[in-house]
mmCIF file of C-alpha atoms in Angstrom:
data_model
loop_
_atom_site.group_PDB
_atom_site.id
_atom_site.type_symbol
_atom_site.label_atom_id
_atom_site.label_comp_id
_atom_site.label_asym_id
_atom_site.label_seq_id
_atom_site.Cartn_x
_atom_site.Cartn_y
_atom_site.Cartn_z
ATOM 1 C CA MET A 1 75.719 22.492 32.327
ATOM 2 C CA PRO A 2 72.855 21.694 29.946
ATOM 3 C CA PRO A 3 72.367 23.657 26.731
ATOM 4 C CA GLU A 4 70.290 26.840 27.023
ATOM 5 C CA ALA A 5 67.313 25.138 25.378
ATOM 6 C CA ALA A 6 67.233 22.623 28.260
ATOM 7 C CA TYR A 7 67.397 25.118 31.136
ATOM 8 C CA TRP A 8 65.115 22.904 33.243
ATOM 9 C CA LEU A 9 67.798 20.185 33.483
ATOM 10 C CA THR A 10 69.545 21.889 36.381
ATOM 11 C CA SER A 11 69.725 20.988 40.054
ATOM 12 C CA ALA A 12 67.447 23.952 40.877
ATOM 13 C CA PHE A 13 64.627 22.607 38.739
ATOM 14 C CA SER A 14 65.194 19.076 40.018
ATOM 15 C CA GLY A 15 64.973 20.417 43.556
ATOM 16 C CA LEU A 16 61.573 21.917 42.842
ATOM 17 C CA THR A 17 60.252 18.580 41.629
ATOM 18 C CA MET A 18 61.801 16.701 44.541
ATOM 19 C CA GLY A 19 60.295 19.233 46.952
ATOM 20 C CA ILE A 20 56.784 18.719 45.602
ATOM 21 C CA CYS A 21 57.244 14.942 45.855
ATOM 22 C CA ALA A 22 58.627 15.128 49.413
ATOM 23 C CA LEU A 23 55.693 17.305 50.455
ATOM 24 C CA ALA A 24 53.226 14.801 49.011
ATOM 25 C CA LEU A 25 54.958 12.044 50.987
ATOM 26 C CA GLY A 26 54.744 14.035 54.223
ATOM 27 C CA ARG A 27 58.510 14.515 54.411
ATOM 28 C CA TYR A 28 58.193 18.161 55.335
ATOM 29 C CA SER A 29 61.745 19.020 56.378
ATOM 30 C CA GLU A 30 63.079 17.408 53.216
ATOM 31 C CA ALA A 31 60.512 19.299 51.146
ATOM 32 C CA VAL A 32 61.557 22.614 52.702
ATOM 33 C CA GLY A 33 65.191 21.951 51.865
ATOM 34 C CA HIS A 34 64.546 20.971 48.267
ATOM 35 C CA LEU A 35 62.108 23.804 47.606
ATOM 36 C CA ARG A 36 64.290 26.501 49.169
ATOM 37 C CA THR A 37 67.334 25.277 47.280
ATOM 38 C CA GLY A 38 65.346 25.030 44.050
ATOM 39 C CA LEU A 39 63.757 28.463 44.307
ATOM 40 C CA ASP A 40 67.008 30.114 45.374
ATOM 41 C CA GLY A 41 68.840 28.440 42.503
ATOM 42 C CA LEU A 42 66.562 29.727 39.770
ATOM 43 C CA PRO A 43 67.985 32.330 37.432
ATOM 44 C CA ALA A 44 66.971 35.842 38.503
ATOM 45 C CA GLU A 45 64.666 36.262 35.505
ATOM 46 C CA LEU A 46 62.639 33.179 36.523
ATOM 47 C CA ARG A 47 62.370 33.700 40.299
ATOM 48 C CA ASP A 48 59.091 35.599 40.006
ATOM 49 C CA ALA A 49 57.685 33.694 37.029
ATOM 50 C CA PRO A 50 53.964 32.894 37.378
ATOM 51 C CA TRP A 51 54.595 29.137 37.524
ATOM 52 C CA THR A 52 56.699 29.512 40.684
ATOM 53 C CA TRP A 53 53.574 30.195 42.782
ATOM 54 C CA GLU A 54 52.986 26.449 43.093
ATOM 55 C CA HIS A 55 56.453 25.901 44.518
ATOM 56 C CA LYS A 56 56.295 28.922 46.819
ATOM 57 C CA ASP A 57 52.954 27.705 48.155
ATOM 58 C CA ALA A 58 54.373 24.208 48.632
ATOM 59 C CA LEU A 59 57.318 25.687 50.539
ATOM 60 C CA ARG A 60 54.946 27.619 52.793
ATOM 61 C CA ARG A 61 52.854 24.507 53.503
ATOM 62 C CA ALA A 62 55.916 22.354 54.194
ATOM 63 C CA ALA A 63 57.468 24.971 56.484
ATOM 64 C CA GLU A 64 54.206 25.263 58.443
ATOM 65 C CA ALA A 65 54.106 21.474 58.879
ATOM 66 C CA VAL A 66 57.644 21.151 60.249
#
């Protein structure tokens, strides 16, 4: 587990990045998996953070493309 100051070095945050990349590559099913796992793995206090809109929108677009 990373130190608290490096909270973004978790598998949840990595999944969000991988999901955005997979979506850009047209790998929609893979994007859905990464984004769902990433969003679900965020700490409760971050799940509705304003910056998550990008990932939620990406998940919606990927799911619609599957």
